[in-house]
Structure formats: C-alpha cells, structure tokens
PDB file of C-alpha atoms in Angstrom:
ATOM      1  CA  MET I   1     110.038  21.139   7.069  1.00  0.00           C
ATOM      2  CA  TYR I   2     106.289  21.813   7.739  1.00  0.00           C
ATOM      3  CA  LYS I   3     103.886  20.364   5.323  1.00  0.00           C
ATOM      4  CA  ARG I   4     100.362  21.574   4.322  1.00  0.00           C
ATOM      5  CA  GLN I   5      97.456  19.699   2.883  1.00  0.00           C
ATOM      6  CA  LEU I   6      96.732  20.127  -0.855  1.00  0.00           C
ATOM      7  CA  GLY I   7      93.033  20.830  -0.880  1.00  0.00           C
ATOM      8  CA  ASN I   8      91.042  17.960   0.722  1.00  0.00           C
ATOM      9  CA  SER I   9      93.433  15.278  -0.812  1.00  0.00           C
ATOM     10  CA  ASP I  10      95.881  12.922   0.842  1.00  0.00           C
ATOM     11  CA  LEU I  11      98.818  14.930  -0.537  1.00  0.00           C
ATOM     12  CA  TYR I  12     100.768  17.002   2.001  1.00  0.00           C
ATOM     13  CA  VAL I  13     103.379  19.141   0.289  1.00  0.00           C
ATOM     14  CA  SER I  14     106.287  20.977   1.925  1.00  0.00           C
ATOM     15  CA  GLU I  15     105.580  24.625   2.446  1.00  0.00           C
ATOM     16  CA  LEU I  16     108.736  25.287   0.343  1.00  0.00           C
ATOM     17  CA  SER I  17     108.700  23.564  -2.906  1.00  0.00           C
ATOM     18  CA  LEU I  18     111.111  23.328  -5.801  1.00  0.00           C
ATOM     19  CA  GLY I  19     110.019  24.460  -9.301  1.00  0.00           C
ATOM     20  CA  CYS I  20     112.280  22.522 -11.708  1.00  0.00           C
ATOM     21  CA  MET I  21     112.132  24.742 -14.836  1.00  0.00           C
ATOM     22  CA  SER I  22     115.191  26.585 -13.894  1.00  0.00           C
ATOM     23  CA  LEU I  23     117.376  23.525 -13.289  1.00  0.00           C
ATOM     24  CA  GLY I  24     119.089  23.624 -16.689  1.00  0.00           C
ATOM     25  CA  LYS I  25     120.286  20.668 -18.858  1.00  0.00           C
ATOM     26  CA  ASP I  26     123.369  19.814 -16.731  1.00  0.00           C
ATOM     27  CA  ALA I  27     121.949  16.606 -15.123  1.00  0.00           C
ATOM     28  CA  GLU I  28     124.710  16.345 -12.486  1.00  0.00           C
ATOM     29  CA  LYS I  29     124.157  19.986 -11.413  1.00  0.00           C
ATOM     30  CA  ALA I  30     120.393  19.409 -11.361  1.00  0.00           C
ATOM     31  CA  LYS I  31     120.726  16.317  -9.297  1.00  0.00           C
ATOM     32  CA  SER I  32     122.724  18.261  -6.708  1.00  0.00           C
ATOM     33  CA  ILE I  33     120.195  20.816  -6.432  1.00  0.00           C
ATOM     34  CA  ILE I  34     117.426  18.305  -6.033  1.00  0.00           C
ATOM     35  CA  ASP I  35     119.371  16.183  -3.513  1.00  0.00           C
ATOM     36  CA  LEU I  36     119.921  19.280  -1.356  1.00  0.00           C
ATOM     37  CA  ALA I  37     116.279  20.188  -1.598  1.00  0.00           C
ATOM     38  CA  ILE I  38     115.041  16.846  -0.667  1.00  0.00           C
ATOM     39  CA  ASN I  39     117.616  16.521   2.169  1.00  0.00           C
ATOM     40  CA  ALA I  40     116.282  19.952   3.553  1.00  0.00           C
ATOM     41  CA  GLY I  41     112.769  18.585   3.660  1.00  0.00           C
ATOM     42  CA  ILE I  42     111.366  19.620   0.372  1.00  0.00           C
ATOM     43  CA  ASN I  43     109.106  16.932  -0.946  1.00  0.00           C
ATOM     44  CA  TYR I  44     107.210  18.549  -3.802  1.00  0.00           C
ATOM     45  CA  LEU I  45     109.022  18.996  -7.185  1.00  0.00           C
ATOM     46  CA  ASP I  46     107.087  20.695  -9.990  1.00  0.00           C
ATOM     47  CA  THR I  47     107.831  20.275 -13.706  1.00  0.00           C
ATOM     48  CA  ALA I  48     105.838  20.289 -16.885  1.00  0.00           C
ATOM     49  CA  ASP I  49     106.128  18.384 -20.208  1.00  0.00           C
ATOM     50  CA  LEU I  50     106.575  21.706 -22.157  1.00  0.00           C
ATOM     51  CA  TYR I  51     109.764  22.686 -20.178  1.00  0.00           C
ATOM     52  CA  ASP I  52     112.809  21.997 -22.549  1.00  0.00           C
ATOM     53  CA  PHE I  53     110.266  20.015 -24.660  1.00  0.00           C
ATOM     54  CA  GLY I  54     110.339  17.090 -22.267  1.00  0.00           C
ATOM     55  CA  GLU I  55     113.890  17.119 -21.276  1.00  0.00           C
ATOM     56  CA  ASN I  56     113.181  18.659 -17.897  1.00  0.00           C
ATOM     57  CA  GLU I  57     110.921  15.794 -17.044  1.00  0.00           C
ATOM     58  CA  ARG I  58     113.810  13.476 -17.857  1.00  0.00           C
ATOM     59  CA  THR I  59     116.245  15.439 -15.793  1.00  0.00           C
ATOM     60  CA  VAL I  60     113.949  15.287 -12.884  1.00  0.00           C
ATOM     61  CA  GLY I  61     113.207  11.644 -13.363  1.00  0.00           C
ATOM     62  CA  GLU I  62     116.957  10.660 -13.384  1.00  0.00           C
ATOM     63  CA  ALA I  63     117.613  12.862 -10.184  1.00  0.00           C
ATOM     64  CA  ILE I  64     114.720  11.006  -8.138  1.00  0.00           C
ATOM     65  CA  LYS I  65     115.677   7.461  -8.903  1.00  0.00           C
ATOM     66  CA  GLY I  66     115.722   5.583  -5.810  1.00  0.00           C
ATOM     67  CA  ARG I  67     113.849   8.253  -3.814  1.00  0.00           C
ATOM     68  CA  ARG I  68     110.254   8.048  -5.505  1.00  0.00           C
ATOM     69  CA  ASN I  69     108.508   7.289  -2.151  1.00  0.00           C
ATOM     70  CA  ASP I  70     110.048  10.350  -0.603  1.00  0.00           C
ATOM     71  CA  ILE I  71     108.705  12.686  -3.402  1.00  0.00           C
ATOM     72  CA  ILE I  72     105.525  14.162  -4.567  1.00  0.00           C
ATOM     73  CA  ILE I  73     105.754  14.818  -8.338  1.00  0.00           C
ATOM     74  CA  GLY I  74     103.764  17.498 -10.080  1.00  0.00           C
ATOM     75  CA  THR I  75     103.864  18.023 -13.940  1.00  0.00           C
ATOM     76  CA  LYS I  76     101.599  19.626 -16.466  1.00  0.00           C
ATOM     77  CA  ALA I  77      99.948  19.025 -19.863  1.00  0.00           C
ATOM     78  CA  GLY I  78      97.917  20.901 -22.564  1.00  0.00           C
ATOM     79  CA  ASN I  79     100.682  22.067 -24.828  1.00  0.00           C
ATOM     80  CA  ASN I  80     101.011  19.773 -27.899  1.00  0.00           C
ATOM     81  CA  PHE I  81     104.620  19.535 -29.214  1.00  0.00           C
ATOM     82  CA  THR I  82     106.820  17.221 -31.113  1.00  0.00           C
ATOM     83  CA  PRO I  83     110.296  16.767 -29.455  1.00  0.00           C
ATOM     84  CA  GLY I  84     112.992  17.956 -31.842  1.00  0.00           C
ATOM     85  CA  GLN I  85     110.656  20.508 -33.525  1.00  0.00           C
ATOM     86  CA  GLU I  86     110.117  24.154 -32.607  1.00  0.00           C
ATOM     87  CA  GLY I  87     106.823  25.660 -31.508  1.00  0.00           C
ATOM     88  CA  TRP I  88     103.775  24.025 -29.877  1.00  0.00           C
ATOM     89  CA  THR I  89      99.989  24.313 -29.937  1.00  0.00           C
ATOM     90  CA  TRP I  90      97.440  24.680 -27.192  1.00  0.00           C
ATOM     91  CA  ASP I  91      95.539  21.343 -26.866  1.00  0.00           C
ATOM     92  CA  PRO I  92      93.257  20.662 -23.886  1.00  0.00           C
ATOM     93  CA  SER I  93      91.569  17.986 -25.665  1.00  0.00           C
ATOM     94  CA  LYS I  94      90.734  14.682 -23.765  1.00  0.00           C
ATOM     95  CA  SER I  95      92.790  12.751 -26.401  1.00  0.00           C
ATOM     96  CA  HIS I  96      95.868  14.795 -26.002  1.00  0.00           C
ATOM     97  CA  ILE I  97      95.741  14.808 -22.181  1.00  0.00           C
ATOM     98  CA  LYS I  98      95.485  11.074 -22.105  1.00  0.00           C
ATOM     99  CA  SER I  99      98.379  10.695 -24.562  1.00  0.00           C
ATOM    100  CA  ALA I 100     100.577  13.163 -22.909  1.00  0.00           C
ATOM    101  CA  VAL I 101     100.316  11.702 -19.403  1.00  0.00           C
ATOM    102  CA  LYS I 102     101.895   8.489 -20.963  1.00  0.00           C
ATOM    103  CA  ASP I 103     104.764  10.431 -22.340  1.00  0.00           C
ATOM    104  CA  SER I 104     105.319  12.263 -19.144  1.00  0.00           C
ATOM    105  CA  LEU I 105     105.315   8.897 -17.044  1.00  0.00           C
ATOM    106  CA  GLN I 106     107.968   7.542 -19.523  1.00  0.00           C
ATOM    107  CA  ARG I 107     110.208  10.481 -19.283  1.00  0.00           C
ATOM    108  CA  LEU I 108     109.946  10.784 -15.482  1.00  0.00           C
ATOM    109  CA  GLY I 109     110.464   6.921 -15.105  1.00  0.00           C
ATOM    110  CA  ILE I 110     107.560   6.567 -12.914  1.00  0.00           C
ATOM    111  CA  ASP I 111     104.295   4.711 -12.969  1.00  0.00           C
ATOM    112  CA  TYR I 112     101.897   7.367 -11.597  1.00  0.00           C
ATOM    113  CA  ILE I 113     101.865  11.085 -11.103  1.00  0.00           C
ATOM    114  CA  ASP I 114     100.871  12.683  -7.735  1.00  0.00           C
ATOM    115  CA  LEU I 115      99.563  15.943  -9.125  1.00  0.00           C
ATOM    116  CA  TYR I 116      98.693  16.462 -12.802  1.00  0.00           C
ATOM    117  CA  GLN I 117      97.976  19.984 -13.892  1.00  0.00           C
ATOM    118  CA  LEU I 118      96.456  21.734 -16.961  1.00  0.00           C
ATOM    119  CA  HIS I 119      99.048  24.014 -18.039  1.00  0.00           C
ATOM    120  CA  GLY I 120      96.866  27.110 -18.861  1.00  0.00           C
ATOM    121  CA  GLY I 121      93.427  27.311 -20.366  1.00  0.00           C
ATOM    122  CA  THR I 122      90.905  29.616 -21.722  1.00  0.00           C
ATOM    123  CA  ILE I 123      87.015  29.824 -21.192  1.00  0.00           C
ATOM    124  CA  ASP I 124      86.730  28.862 -24.804  1.00  0.00           C
ATOM    125  CA  ASP I 125      88.191  25.438 -24.109  1.00  0.00           C
ATOM    126  CA  PRO I 126      86.094  22.245 -24.007  1.00  0.00           C
ATOM    127  CA  VAL I 127      86.238  22.509 -20.240  1.00  0.00           C
ATOM    128  CA  ASP I 128      83.815  19.508 -19.614  1.00  0.00           C
ATOM    129  CA  GLU I 129      86.027  17.185 -21.902  1.00  0.00           C
ATOM    130  CA  THR I 130      89.268  18.327 -20.255  1.00  0.00           C
ATOM    131  CA  ILE I 131      87.845  17.636 -16.759  1.00  0.00           C
ATOM    132  CA  GLU I 132      86.633  14.191 -17.962  1.00  0.00           C
ATOM    133  CA  ALA I 133      90.030  13.330 -18.998  1.00  0.00           C
ATOM    134  CA  PHE I 134      91.511  14.161 -15.640  1.00  0.00           C
ATOM    135  CA  ASP I 135      88.693  12.404 -13.795  1.00  0.00           C
ATOM    136  CA  GLU I 136      89.338   9.210 -15.902  1.00  0.00           C
ATOM    137  CA  LEU I 137      93.097   9.313 -15.270  1.00  0.00           C
ATOM    138  CA  LYS I 138      92.414   9.501 -11.538  1.00  0.00           C
ATOM    139  CA  LYS I 139      89.964   6.594 -11.645  1.00  0.00           C
ATOM    140  CA  GLU I 140      92.504   4.596 -13.533  1.00  0.00           C
ATOM    141  CA  GLY I 141      95.178   5.292 -10.853  1.00  0.00           C
ATOM    142  CA  ILE I 142      97.478   7.006 -13.315  1.00  0.00           C
ATOM    143  CA  ILE I 143      97.231  10.242 -11.359  1.00  0.00           C
ATOM    144  CA  ARG I 144      96.461  10.833  -7.719  1.00  0.00           C
ATOM    145  CA  GLU I 145      95.049  14.209  -8.023  1.00  0.00           C
ATOM    146  CA  TYR I 146      94.762  17.037 -10.433  1.00  0.00           C
ATOM    147  CA  GLY I 147      94.780  20.955 -10.544  1.00  0.00           C
ATOM    148  CA  ILE I 148      95.233  23.688 -13.004  1.00  0.00           C
ATOM    149  CA  SER I 149      98.050  26.373 -13.455  1.00  0.00           C
ATOM    150  CA  SER I 150      96.320  29.539 -14.319  1.00  0.00           C
ATOM    151  CA  ILE I 151      96.149  33.242 -13.581  1.00  0.00           C
ATOM    152  CA  ARG I 152      92.710  33.692 -15.408  1.00  0.00           C
ATOM    153  CA  PRO I 153      89.958  34.203 -12.826  1.00  0.00           C
ATOM    154  CA  ASN I 154      87.258  33.184 -15.345  1.00  0.00           C
ATOM    155  CA  VAL I 155      89.042  29.865 -16.039  1.00  0.00           C
ATOM    156  CA  ILE I 156      89.777  29.377 -12.285  1.00  0.00           C
ATOM    157  CA  LYS I 157      85.962  29.818 -11.435  1.00  0.00           C
ATOM    158  CA  GLU I 158      85.011  27.376 -14.228  1.00  0.00           C
ATOM    159  CA  TYR I 159      87.193  24.572 -12.713  1.00  0.00           C
ATOM    160  CA  VAL I 160      86.088  25.523  -9.130  1.00  0.00           C
ATOM    161  CA  LYS I 161      82.404  25.069 -10.167  1.00  0.00           C
ATOM    162  CA  LYS I 162      82.771  21.933 -12.416  1.00  0.00           C
ATOM    163  CA  SER I 163      85.750  19.879 -11.250  1.00  0.00           C
ATOM    164  CA  ASP I 164      87.462  18.110  -8.403  1.00  0.00           C
ATOM    165  CA  ILE I 165      90.750  20.229  -8.592  1.00  0.00           C
ATOM    166  CA  VAL I 166      92.814  20.282  -5.411  1.00  0.00           C
ATOM    167  CA  SER I 167      95.066  23.088  -6.427  1.00  0.00           C
ATOM    168  CA  VAL I 168      95.640  26.164  -8.574  1.00  0.00           C
ATOM    169  CA  MET I 169      99.114  27.253  -9.444  1.00  0.00           C
ATOM    170  CA  MET I 170      99.505  30.967  -9.968  1.00  0.00           C
ATOM    171  CA  GLN I 171     101.900  33.683  -9.606  1.00  0.00           C
ATOM    172  CA  PHE I 172     101.791  35.434  -6.212  1.00  0.00           C
ATOM    173  CA  ASN I 173     104.393  37.541  -4.586  1.00  0.00           C
ATOM    174  CA  VAL I 174     104.818  40.808  -2.791  1.00  0.00           C
ATOM    175  CA  LEU I 175     104.799  42.760  -6.066  1.00  0.00           C
ATOM    176  CA  ASP I 176     101.879  40.714  -7.549  1.00  0.00           C
ATOM    177  CA  ARG I 177      99.140  40.500  -4.968  1.00  0.00           C
ATOM    178  CA  ARG I 178      96.475  40.067  -7.490  1.00  0.00           C
ATOM    179  CA  PRO I 179      95.318  36.676  -6.008  1.00  0.00           C
ATOM    180  CA  GLU I 180      94.311  38.545  -2.872  1.00  0.00           C
ATOM    181  CA  GLU I 181      91.724  40.526  -4.922  1.00  0.00           C
ATOM    182  CA  ALA I 182      89.217  37.616  -4.698  1.00  0.00           C
ATOM    183  CA  ILE I 183      90.739  34.422  -5.895  1.00  0.00           C
ATOM    184  CA  LEU I 184      92.233  33.344  -2.570  1.00  0.00           C
ATOM    185  CA  GLU I 185      88.932  33.701  -0.805  1.00  0.00           C
ATOM    186  CA  LEU I 186      87.096  31.756  -3.531  1.00  0.00           C
ATOM    187  CA  LEU I 187      89.641  28.916  -3.334  1.00  0.00           C
ATOM    188  CA  ASP I 188      89.471  28.760   0.361  1.00  0.00           C
ATOM    189  CA  ASP I 189      85.823  28.695   0.534  1.00  0.00           C
ATOM    190  CA  ASN I 190      86.111  25.595  -1.788  1.00  0.00           C
ATOM    191  CA  ASN I 191      88.930  23.975   0.134  1.00  0.00           C
ATOM    192  CA  ILE I 192      91.282  24.344  -2.982  1.00  0.00           C
ATOM    193  CA  SER I 193      94.990  25.129  -2.347  1.00  0.00           C
ATOM    194  CA  VAL I 194      97.258  27.499  -4.026  1.00  0.00           C
ATOM    195  CA  LEU I 195     100.766  26.610  -5.282  1.00  0.00           C
ATOM    196  CA  ALA I 196     102.466  30.114  -5.431  1.00  0.00           C
ATOM    197  CA  ARG I 197     104.845  30.344  -8.301  1.00  0.00           C
ATOM    198  CA  GLY I 198     107.312  33.170  -8.676  1.00  0.00           C
ATOM    199  CA  PRO I 199     107.450  34.148  -4.948  1.00  0.00           C
ATOM    200  CA  LEU I 200     110.486  36.175  -5.474  1.00  0.00           C
ATOM    201  CA  ALA I 201     109.297  38.050  -8.533  1.00  0.00           C
ATOM    202  CA  LYS I 202     112.136  37.163 -10.860  1.00  0.00           C
ATOM    203  CA  GLY I 203     114.673  37.720  -8.048  1.00  0.00           C
ATOM    204  CA  MET I 204     113.533  41.310  -7.522  1.00  0.00           C
ATOM    205  CA  LEU I 205     112.624  40.351  -3.826  1.00  0.00           C
ATOM    206  CA  SER I 206     115.833  38.679  -3.154  1.00  0.00           C
ATOM    207  CA  THR I 207     119.111  39.728  -1.500  1.00  0.00           C
ATOM    208  CA  LYS I 208     120.124  40.909  -4.974  1.00  0.00           C
ATOM    209  CA  ALA I 209     116.864  42.989  -5.252  1.00  0.00           C
ATOM    210  CA  GLN I 210     118.402  46.268  -6.536  1.00  0.00           C
ATOM    211  CA  GLU I 211     120.553  44.457  -9.079  1.00  0.00           C
ATOM    212  CA  LYS I 212     117.597  42.319 -10.242  1.00  0.00           C
ATOM    213  CA  VAL I 213     115.302  45.364 -10.692  1.00  0.00           C
ATOM    214  CA  LYS I 214     117.908  46.958 -12.921  1.00  0.00           C
ATOM    215  CA  GLU I 215     118.268  43.719 -14.843  1.00  0.00           C
ATOM    216  CA  LYS I 216     114.597  42.576 -15.007  1.00  0.00           C
ATOM    217  CA  GLY I 217     112.592  45.720 -14.289  1.00  0.00           C
ATOM    218  CA  GLN I 218     113.696  48.222 -16.898  1.00  0.00           C
ATOM    219  CA  ASP I 219     110.327  48.008 -18.660  1.00  0.00           C
ATOM    220  CA  GLY I 220     108.475  47.888 -15.359  1.00  0.00           C
ATOM    221  CA  PHE I 221     106.597  45.046 -13.699  1.00  0.00           C
ATOM    222  CA  LEU I 222     102.830  44.631 -14.051  1.00  0.00           C
ATOM    223  CA  ASP I 223     101.375  48.130 -13.131  1.00  0.00           C
ATOM    224  CA  TYR I 224     104.739  49.217 -11.444  1.00  0.00           C
ATOM    225  CA  SER I 225     106.969  51.576 -13.501  1.00  0.00           C
ATOM    226  CA  TYR I 226     110.677  51.120 -13.296  1.00  0.00           C
ATOM    227  CA  GLU I 227     110.998  54.213 -11.029  1.00  0.00           C
ATOM    228  CA  GLU I 228     108.172  52.777  -8.735  1.00  0.00           C
ATOM    229  CA  LEU I 229     109.989  49.505  -8.541  1.00  0.00           C
ATOM    230  CA  LYS I 230     113.224  51.122  -7.579  1.00  0.00           C
ATOM    231  CA  ALA I 231     111.635  53.162  -4.826  1.00  0.00           C
ATOM    232  CA  LEU I 232     109.722  50.212  -3.377  1.00  0.00           C
ATOM    233  CA  ILE I 233     112.676  47.996  -3.474  1.00  0.00           C
ATOM    234  CA  ASP I 234     114.700  50.610  -1.466  1.00  0.00           C
ATOM    235  CA  LYS I 235     112.031  50.272   1.193  1.00  0.00           C
ATOM    236  CA  TRP I 236     112.073  46.437   0.860  1.00  0.00           C
ATOM    237  CA  LYS I 237     115.842  46.253   1.486  1.00  0.00           C
ATOM    238  CA  ASP I 238     115.357  47.968   4.844  1.00  0.00           C
ATOM    239  CA  TYR I 239     113.823  44.721   5.990  1.00  0.00           C
ATOM    240  CA  GLU I 240     116.983  42.798   5.586  1.00  0.00           C
ATOM    241  CA  SER I 241     118.554  41.760   8.767  1.00  0.00           C
ATOM    242  CA  SER I 242     120.389  39.063  10.689  1.00  0.00           C
ATOM    243  CA  GLU I 243     117.124  37.603  11.786  1.00  0.00           C
ATOM    244  CA  ARG I 244     115.667  37.226   8.251  1.00  0.00           C
ATOM    245  CA  THR I 245     116.993  37.376   4.660  1.00  0.00           C
ATOM    246  CA  LEU I 246     114.883  39.047   2.012  1.00  0.00           C
ATOM    247  CA  GLU I 247     114.233  35.632   0.426  1.00  0.00           C
ATOM    248  CA  ALA I 248     112.854  34.414   3.739  1.00  0.00           C
ATOM    249  CA  LEU I 249     110.523  37.543   4.190  1.00  0.00           C
ATOM    250  CA  ALA I 250     109.198  37.157   0.587  1.00  0.00           C
ATOM    251  CA  LEU I 251     108.443  33.492   1.212  1.00  0.00           C
ATOM    252  CA  GLN I 252     106.874  34.243   4.555  1.00  0.00           C
ATOM    253  CA  TYR I 253     104.608  36.851   3.062  1.00  0.00           C
ATOM    254  CA  ILE I 254     103.138  34.342   0.604  1.00  0.00           C
ATOM    255  CA  LEU I 255     102.814  31.547   3.146  1.00  0.00           C
ATOM    256  CA  HIS I 256     101.094  33.746   5.712  1.00  0.00           C
ATOM    257  CA  ASN I 257      98.029  32.969   3.759  1.00  0.00           C
ATOM    258  CA  LYS I 258      96.357  29.661   4.765  1.00  0.00           C
ATOM    259  CA  THR I 259      95.048  28.971   1.357  1.00  0.00           C
ATOM    260  CA  VAL I 260      98.707  28.812   0.058  1.00  0.00           C
ATOM    261  CA  ALA I 261     100.075  25.077   0.387  1.00  0.00           C
ATOM    262  CA  ALA I 262     103.465  25.822  -1.098  1.00  0.00           C
ATOM    263  CA  ALA I 263     105.610  28.661  -2.288  1.00  0.00           C
ATOM    264  CA  VAL I 264     107.128  27.041  -5.365  1.00  0.00           C
ATOM    265  CA  PHE I 265     110.495  28.713  -6.255  1.00  0.00           C
ATOM    266  CA  GLY I 266     112.993  27.944  -8.873  1.00  0.00           C
ATOM    267  CA  ALA I 267     116.664  27.409  -8.378  1.00  0.00           C
ATOM    268  CA  SER I 268     119.401  27.344 -10.930  1.00  0.00           C
ATOM    269  CA  SER I 269     122.235  27.087  -8.428  1.00  0.00           C
ATOM    270  CA  ILE I 270     122.988  25.672  -4.885  1.00  0.00           C
ATOM    271  CA  GLU I 271     123.348  29.201  -3.814  1.00  0.00           C
ATOM    272  CA  GLN I 272     119.954  30.292  -4.772  1.00  0.00           C
ATOM    273  CA  LEU I 273     118.526  27.256  -3.125  1.00  0.00           C
ATOM    274  CA  GLU I 274     120.339  27.859   0.096  1.00  0.00           C
ATOM    275  CA  ASN I 275     119.316  31.503   0.191  1.00  0.00           C
ATOM    276  CA  ASN I 276     115.697  30.336  -0.090  1.00  0.00           C
ATOM    277  CA  LEU I 277     116.141  27.708   2.602  1.00  0.00           C
ATOM    278  CA  SER I 278     117.080  30.455   4.936  1.00  0.00           C
ATOM    279  CA  TYR I 279     113.314  30.735   5.467  1.00  0.00           C
ATOM    280  CA  LEU I 280     113.652  27.820   7.717  1.00  0.00           C
ATOM    281  CA  GLU I 281     115.831  29.700  10.405  1.00  0.00           C
ATOM    282  CA  ALA I 282     114.099  33.040  10.017  1.00  0.00           C
ATOM    283  CA  ALA I 283     112.363  34.863  12.877  1.00  0.00           C
ATOM    284  CA  PRO I 284     108.534  34.568  12.553  1.00  0.00           C
ATOM    285  CA  LEU I 285     106.648  37.137  10.481  1.00  0.00           C
ATOM    286  CA  THR I 286     104.621  39.555  12.718  1.00  0.00           C
ATOM    287  CA  GLU I 287     101.286  40.933  11.807  1.00  0.00           C
ATOM    288  CA  GLN I 288     102.760  44.374  11.866  1.00  0.00           C
ATOM    289  CA  MET I 289     105.394  43.513   9.226  1.00  0.00           C
ATOM    290  CA  PHE I 290     102.747  41.713   7.160  1.00  0.00           C
ATOM    291  CA  GLY I 291     100.602  44.905   7.250  1.00  0.00           C
ATOM    292  CA  GLU I 292     103.616  47.270   6.487  1.00  0.00           C
ATOM    293  CA  ILE I 293     104.320  45.209   3.367  1.00  0.00           C
ATOM    294  CA  GLN I 294     100.758  45.343   2.206  1.00  0.00           C
ATOM    295  CA  ALA I 295     100.744  49.152   2.753  1.00  0.00           C
ATOM    296  CA  MET I 296     103.735  49.734   0.743  1.00  0.00           C
ATOM    297  CA  THR I 297     102.743  47.757  -2.334  1.00  0.00           C
ATOM    298  CA  LYS I 298      99.920  48.080  -4.846  1.00  0.00           C
ATOM    299  CA  PRO I 299      96.664  45.999  -4.569  1.00  0.00           C
ATOM    300  CA  LEU I 300      96.712  45.068  -8.370  1.00  0.00           C
ATOM    301  CA  THR I 301      93.837  43.823 -10.244  1.00  0.00           C
ATOM    302  CA  TYR I 302      93.451  41.067 -12.932  1.00  0.00           C
ATOM    303  CA  LYS I 303      92.779  42.278 -16.464  1.00  0.00           C
ATOM    304  CA  ASN I 304      89.976  40.692 -18.351  1.00  0.00           C
ATOM    305  CA  HIS I 305      91.356  37.290 -19.220  1.00  0.00           C
ATOM    306  CA  ARG I 306      89.658  34.608 -21.227  1.00  0.00           C
TER     307      ARG I 306
END
C-alpha cells in the first residue's frame, strides 16, 4: 500500500489507515480485524485514551504484540477521566498530558508513541502550556511527533502558528467538504498533513448508502436535510460499478487531495474492512469524476467554533 509522509516528519503512514474506536471489546475479533489490516499494508492505527475509557488502547496493545516495528501508533489525550467512573472533563494542562501519556503507554504495552494528539481544544485553552507539554515529551523521546484532532479553524490556526504539529485529524468526506473551505490550503502551505476521519460519513457513502441514510440521516447531516441526503445518495449510487465500489470512490475522493496523508476509517467487522480495502483494486479516479462529485455536493462552511 502506498504511504504518505506525515508533515515533514519521518513518519510515513499508509494512505488507508484504521481508526480503532469501532473495534469493540471482543479482543479476538479486534485482533482479527487488525491482523487483516496490517497484512493488507495498513501501518497506522489510531486510538485515544478516552475510547472505552482506556480499554480500546488495551485492545490495540494486545493485538499488536510482536508487531510493534511494523506499526505506527497514534493516540490522543486531553480528556481527564477515572477508569470505572462515568464522565470526564476537558483538561489540556501540561500536568495532565504528561501524566496521561504514561497511562497510554502502559495500556498499549509500548515504550513510545509515534503520534500523540490533542483530542480537541478551544482557543480559551492554555495553548502555550499544552504545546510545551508536547514539545517536552518529544525531546524526552516518549513521543516521536504530535498533532491535534480538531474541526475548529481558530484552534487549528493557533497550533499552526505556534507549534510543530505534523498533522490535524478532522472529519472530511464527500458530504462534509468543509476542510476544502480554507483549512487544507493553510495546512498545505505549512507542510502539515490531514488525517481524514469519517471518510464514509457514518456509512452513508458505502455500498449500503441508502440503508444507512435511513438509519443515520433521519435528522439530516450538517446542512443537508433528510430529503436532500436521499436525493444526493441516489445520484451517488449511480457511480457504483464493477470497476469501483462506493467505499473505494469515497476514499479516492478524500485522498485526491495531496494534503491528506491518510483516510482513517473505522471497522467493526471483517466485512467492513474488506469493503474499504477494495480501494486497492479500484480504477483510478478521473478529474472528471472528481469534478462531478464536487458539483453535486454542498460547499459547506464551518460555523464559529471556539
């Protein structure tokens, strides 16, 4: 599988990457999904300490035993919680981040993290203190690189200006083209990569598109009403062919942009993973098709996020 450089770092991630939040708590099933992903060429696994309150990191850690050198591990911090208790609080403080990383390392069973990400953020945060924590962890060799996971333009701009982030994880798909508004250009100008999460829009861009729209889109999606979603997905289904599954097309659209290092999809079953891996055998996306897809969707804009 082709790999793309993450920013200006030494990390090269597979352009299809596995978001581990959907793996579930069945360790054997999770391992089978991760094994297939790795054997197919996926080398980036993305998790977070908040997923299942640490249990997802444990699941990933168990699944990669003996294969650490083949894998780039990304996890996230910034949500303060106590295992076994409900709820959490936002805490981007230096003390929390430097404590949380130790817990993540222990759960993952590894001695360093390849990509450590701030799991959210607002412009009211102590941004300089947060950056200092990540910079120190990098100097100490506890993490190799760091980034943020955010859809807030104001927050992203602060980190672009002040930090050495190599990546921004954000939602980006055919139905959510907000990153194209200005963020992709900003990141490209600063040699920062995008990790695109949600590339299949809750499955509404998959081969089960119409079924998923009825299931997930009853209340609409972003600025799309339910009726608009149904009409758009009817057109989307016309692109399904023997040359390219809808999953492959959705992934091709995202990866068409050079600023995107990886499309990070979730998979709760082998079937879902195999459907996404159909990308590897798909006919190339033409500029004409890319333009047609843009023309049939909305150029949405971000609301005012702090």
